[in-house]
Amino acid sequence: CGQGKYSAVSATGCTDCATGKYSAATAAACTACEAGKSQGSTGQSTCGDCVQGKYSGGTGATACTDCEAGKYQSNTGTASCLDCGQGKYSAVSATGCTQCSAGKYQANTGQTSCTDCEAG
């Protein structure tokens, strides 16, 4: 069988690998995409890295997941997102965190907004 297909031991033909899996030529089985990668099409020979702002935490992903608000990921092919640090925040699918503007603060990590400073 060619790449992206497999043939079970007793099979008479080749079958496309399912989404979330891939194979090299002459494979007896398909392999699940590793964490940090995904494959949304059948019959593929590779899995693609998750782009910045997304992740895939487990194997066999058919699509990468957006980082939650308050988290970010600046690298590709990752299995998780990171919390924004104190004094910063982020929206969904962030590739980095935004510094709180003058007159605002954020004392916690992993936040989606900043708080106004008290007058004085």
Coordinates of N, CA and C in Angstrom, one line a residue:
C1 N 0.8 -1.2 0.0 CA 0.0 0.0 0.0 C 0.9 1.2 0.0
G2 N 0.3 2.3 -0.5 CA 1.1 3.6 -0.6 C 0.9 4.3 0.8
Q3 N 1.6 5.5 0.8 CA 1.5 6.3 2.0 C 0.1 6.7 2.3
G4 N -0.3 6.8 3.6 CA -1.6 7.2 4.0 C -2.6 6.1 3.9
K5 N -2.2 4.9 3.6 CA -3.0 3.7 3.6 C -2.4 2.5 4.4
Y6 N -3.2 1.6 4.7 CA -2.7 0.4 5.4 C -3.4 -0.9 4.9
S7 N -2.8 -2.0 5.1 CA -3.5 -3.3 4.8 C -3.3 -4.2 6.0
A8 N -4.4 -4.6 6.5 CA -4.4 -5.6 7.6 C -3.9 -6.9 7.1
V9 N -3.4 -7.7 8.0 CA -2.8 -9.0 7.6 C -3.7 -9.8 6.7
S10 N -4.9 -10.0 7.0 CA -5.8 -10.8 6.2 C -6.6 -10.1 5.1
A11 N -6.3 -8.8 4.9 CA -7.0 -8.0 4.0 C -6.5 -8.2 2.5
T12 N -7.4 -8.0 1.6 CA -7.0 -8.2 0.2 C -6.8 -6.8 -0.5
G13 N -7.1 -5.7 0.2 CA -6.9 -4.4 -0.4 C -6.3 -3.4 0.6
C14 N -6.2 -2.2 0.2 CA -5.7 -1.1 1.0 C -6.8 -0.2 1.5
T15 N -6.7 0.3 2.7 CA -7.7 1.2 3.3 C -7.0 2.5 3.7
D16 N -7.7 3.6 3.5 CA -7.2 4.9 3.9 C -7.1 5.0 5.4
C17 N -6.0 5.6 5.9 CA -6.0 5.9 7.3 C -7.1 6.9 7.7
A18 N -7.6 6.8 8.9 CA -8.7 7.6 9.3 C -8.1 9.0 9.7
T19 N -9.0 10.0 9.9 CA -8.6 11.3 10.4 C -7.9 11.1 11.8
G20 N -6.9 11.9 12.0 CA -6.1 11.8 13.3 C -5.0 10.8 13.2
K21 N -4.9 10.1 12.1 CA -3.9 9.1 11.9 C -3.1 9.3 10.6
Y22 N -2.0 8.6 10.5 CA -1.2 8.6 9.2 C -0.4 7.3 9.1
S23 N 0.2 7.1 7.9 CA 1.0 5.9 7.7 C 2.1 6.2 6.6
A24 N 3.2 5.5 6.7 CA 4.2 5.5 5.7 C 3.8 4.3 4.7
A25 N 4.5 4.2 3.6 CA 4.2 3.2 2.7 C 4.4 1.8 3.3
T26 N 3.7 0.8 2.8 CA 3.7 -0.6 3.3 C 3.4 -0.8 4.7
A27 N 2.5 0.1 5.3 CA 2.2 -0.1 6.7 C 1.1 -1.1 6.9
A28 N 1.2 -1.8 8.0 CA 0.2 -2.8 8.4 C -0.9 -2.1 9.2
A29 N -0.6 -0.9 9.7 CA -1.6 -0.2 10.5 C -1.2 1.3 10.5
C30 N -2.2 2.1 10.8 CA -2.0 3.6 10.8 C -1.5 4.0 12.2
T31 N -0.8 5.1 12.3 CA -0.3 5.6 13.6 C -1.1 6.8 14.0
A32 N -1.5 7.0 15.2 CA -2.2 8.2 15.7 C -1.2 9.3 15.7
C33 N -1.7 10.5 15.3 CA -0.9 11.7 15.4 C -0.4 11.9 16.9
E34 N 0.8 12.3 17.1 CA 1.3 12.6 18.4 C 0.8 13.9 19.0
A35 N 0.9 14.1 20.3 CA 0.5 15.3 20.9 C 1.2 16.5 20.2
G36 N 0.5 17.6 20.0 CA 1.0 18.8 19.4 C 0.9 18.8 17.9
K37 N 0.2 17.7 17.3 CA 0.0 17.6 15.9 C -1.5 17.2 15.6
S38 N -1.9 17.3 14.4 CA -3.3 16.9 14.1 C -3.3 16.5 12.6
Q39 N -4.4 15.8 12.2 CA -4.7 15.5 10.8 C -6.2 15.4 10.6
G40 N -6.7 16.3 9.8 CA -8.2 16.4 9.6 C -8.7 15.7 8.4
S41 N -7.7 15.1 7.6 CA -8.1 14.4 6.4 C -7.8 12.9 6.5
T42 N -8.5 12.1 5.7 CA -8.2 10.7 5.6 C -7.0 10.4 4.6
G43 N -6.4 9.3 4.7 CA -5.4 8.8 3.7 C -4.2 9.7 3.7
Q44 N -3.7 10.1 4.8 CA -2.5 11.0 4.9 C -1.2 10.3 5.4
S45 N -0.1 10.9 4.9 CA 1.2 10.3 5.3 C 1.9 11.0 6.4
T46 N 1.4 12.1 6.8 CA 1.9 12.9 8.0 C 0.8 13.6 8.7
C47 N 1.2 14.1 9.9 CA 0.3 15.0 10.7 C 1.0 16.3 10.7
G48 N 0.2 17.4 10.8 CA 0.7 18.7 10.9 C 0.9 19.3 12.3
D49 N 1.9 20.1 12.5 CA 2.0 20.8 13.8 C 0.9 21.7 14.0
C50 N 0.5 21.8 15.3 CA -0.5 22.8 15.7 C 0.2 24.2 15.5
V51 N -0.5 25.2 15.1 CA 0.0 26.5 14.9 C 0.1 27.3 16.2
Q52 N 0.8 28.4 16.2 CA 0.8 29.3 17.4 C -0.6 29.6 17.8
G53 N -0.8 29.6 19.2 CA -2.1 29.9 19.7 C -3.1 28.7 19.8
K54 N -2.6 27.6 19.4 CA -3.3 26.3 19.4 C -2.5 25.2 20.0
Y55 N -3.1 24.1 20.4 CA -2.4 23.0 21.0 C -3.2 21.7 20.7
S56 N -2.6 20.6 20.9 CA -3.2 19.2 20.9 C -2.6 18.5 22.0
G57 N -3.5 18.2 23.1 CA -3.0 17.6 24.3 C -2.9 16.1 24.3
G58 N -3.5 15.5 23.3 CA -3.4 14.0 23.3 C -3.1 13.5 21.9
T59 N -3.1 12.2 21.7 CA -2.8 11.6 20.4 C -4.0 11.4 19.6
G60 N -3.9 11.4 18.3 CA -5.0 11.1 17.4 C -5.9 12.3 17.2
A61 N -5.4 13.5 17.3 CA -6.2 14.7 17.1 C -6.6 14.9 15.7
T62 N -7.8 15.3 15.4 CA -8.2 15.6 14.1 C -8.2 17.1 13.8
A63 N -8.0 17.9 14.9 CA -7.8 19.3 14.8 C -7.2 19.8 16.1
C64 N -6.5 20.9 16.0 CA -5.9 21.5 17.2 C -6.9 22.4 17.9
T65 N -6.7 22.6 19.2 CA -7.6 23.4 20.0 C -7.1 24.7 20.3
D66 N -8.0 25.8 20.3 CA -7.5 27.1 20.6 C -7.1 27.2 22.1
C67 N -6.0 28.0 22.3 CA -5.7 28.3 23.7 C -6.8 29.0 24.3
E68 N -7.2 28.8 25.6 CA -8.2 29.5 26.3 C -7.8 30.9 26.5
A69 N -8.7 31.8 26.7 CA -8.4 33.2 27.2 C -7.7 33.1 28.5
G70 N -6.6 33.9 28.6 CA -5.8 33.9 29.8 C -4.6 33.0 29.6
K71 N -4.5 32.3 28.5 CA -3.4 31.4 28.2 C -2.8 31.8 26.8
Y72 N -1.7 31.3 26.5 CA -1.1 31.6 25.2 C -0.1 30.5 24.7
Q73 N 0.3 30.5 23.5 CA 1.3 29.6 23.0 C 2.0 30.2 21.8
S74 N 3.3 30.5 22.0 CA 4.0 31.2 20.9 C 4.8 30.2 20.0
N75 N 4.8 29.0 20.4 CA 5.5 27.9 19.6 C 4.5 27.1 18.8
T76 N 5.0 26.4 17.8 CA 4.2 25.5 17.0 C 4.4 24.0 17.5
G77 N 3.4 23.2 17.3 CA 3.6 21.7 17.6 C 3.6 21.5 19.1
T78 N 2.8 22.2 19.9 CA 2.8 22.0 21.3 C 1.6 21.2 21.8
A79 N 1.8 20.6 23.0 CA 0.7 19.8 23.6 C -0.1 20.6 24.7
S80 N 0.3 21.9 25.0 CA -0.4 22.7 26.0 C -0.2 24.2 25.7
C81 N -1.0 25.0 26.4 CA -0.8 26.4 26.4 C -0.3 26.8 27.8
L82 N 0.3 28.0 27.9 CA 0.9 28.6 29.1 C 0.0 29.7 29.7
D83 N 0.0 29.8 31.0 CA -0.7 30.9 31.6 C 0.0 32.2 31.4
C84 N -0.8 33.3 31.1 CA -0.2 34.6 31.1 C 0.2 35.0 32.6
G85 N 1.3 35.7 32.7 CA 1.9 36.0 34.0 C 1.1 37.2 34.6
Q86 N 1.5 37.5 35.8 CA 0.9 38.7 36.6 C 1.2 39.9 35.7
G87 N 0.2 40.8 35.7 CA 0.3 42.1 35.0 C 0.0 41.9 33.5
K88 N -0.5 40.8 33.1 CA -0.8 40.5 31.7 C -2.1 39.8 31.6
Y89 N -2.6 39.7 30.3 CA -3.9 39.0 30.0 C -3.8 38.6 28.5
S90 N -4.8 37.8 28.2 CA -4.9 37.4 26.7 C -6.3 37.0 26.4
A91 N -6.6 37.0 25.1 CA -7.9 36.5 24.6 C -7.7 35.1 24.1
V92 N -8.7 34.5 23.5 CA -8.7 33.1 22.9 C -7.6 33.1 21.8
S93 N -6.9 32.0 21.6 CA -5.9 31.7 20.6 C -4.8 32.7 20.6
A94 N -4.4 33.2 21.7 CA -3.3 34.1 21.8 C -1.9 33.5 21.6
T95 N -1.1 34.2 20.9 CA 0.3 33.8 20.7 C 1.2 34.5 21.6
G96 N 0.7 35.4 22.5 CA 1.4 36.1 23.5 C 0.4 36.8 24.4
C97 N 0.9 37.4 25.5 CA 0.1 38.1 26.4 C 0.3 39.6 26.3
T98 N -0.8 40.3 26.7 CA -0.8 41.8 26.6 C -0.5 42.4 28.0
Q99 N 0.4 43.3 28.0 CA 0.7 44.0 29.3 C -0.5 44.9 29.7
C100 N -0.9 44.9 31.0 CA -1.9 45.8 31.4 C -1.5 47.2 31.1
S101 N -2.5 48.0 30.7 CA -2.2 49.4 30.4 C -2.0 50.3 31.7
A102 N -1.5 51.5 31.5 CA -1.3 52.4 32.7 C -2.7 52.6 33.4
G103 N -2.6 52.5 34.7 CA -3.8 52.7 35.5 C -4.6 51.4 35.7
K104 N -4.0 50.3 35.3 CA -4.7 49.0 35.5 C -3.6 48.0 36.0
Y105 N -4.1 46.9 36.6 CA -3.2 45.9 37.1 C -3.8 44.5 37.0
Q106 N -3.0 43.5 37.2 CA -3.5 42.1 37.3 C -2.6 41.3 38.2
A107 N -3.1 40.9 39.4 CA -2.3 40.3 40.4 C -2.2 38.8 40.2
N108 N -3.0 38.2 39.4 CA -3.1 36.8 39.2 C -2.6 36.3 37.8
T109 N -2.3 35.1 37.7 CA -1.8 34.5 36.4 C -3.0 34.0 35.7
G110 N -2.9 33.8 34.4 CA -4.0 33.1 33.6 C -5.3 33.9 33.5
Q111 N -5.2 35.2 33.3 CA -6.4 36.1 33.4 C -6.7 36.6 32.0
T112 N -8.0 37.1 31.8 CA -8.5 37.5 30.6 C -8.7 39.1 30.5
S113 N -8.4 39.8 31.6 CA -8.5 41.2 31.6 C -7.6 41.8 32.8
C114 N -7.6 43.1 32.8 CA -6.9 43.8 33.9 C -7.9 44.6 34.7
T115 N -7.6 44.9 35.9 CA -8.5 45.7 36.8 C -8.0 47.1 37.0
D116 N -8.9 48.1 37.0 CA -8.6 49.5 37.2 C -7.9 49.6 38.6
C117 N -6.9 50.4 38.7 CA -6.3 50.8 40.0 C -7.2 51.7 40.7
E118 N -7.2 51.6 42.0 CA -8.0 52.6 42.8 C -7.4 54.0 42.8
A119 N -8.2 54.9 42.9 CA -7.7 56.3 42.9 C -6.8 56.6 44.1
G120 N -5.8 57.4 43.9 CA -5.0 57.7 45.1 C -3.6 57.5 44.8

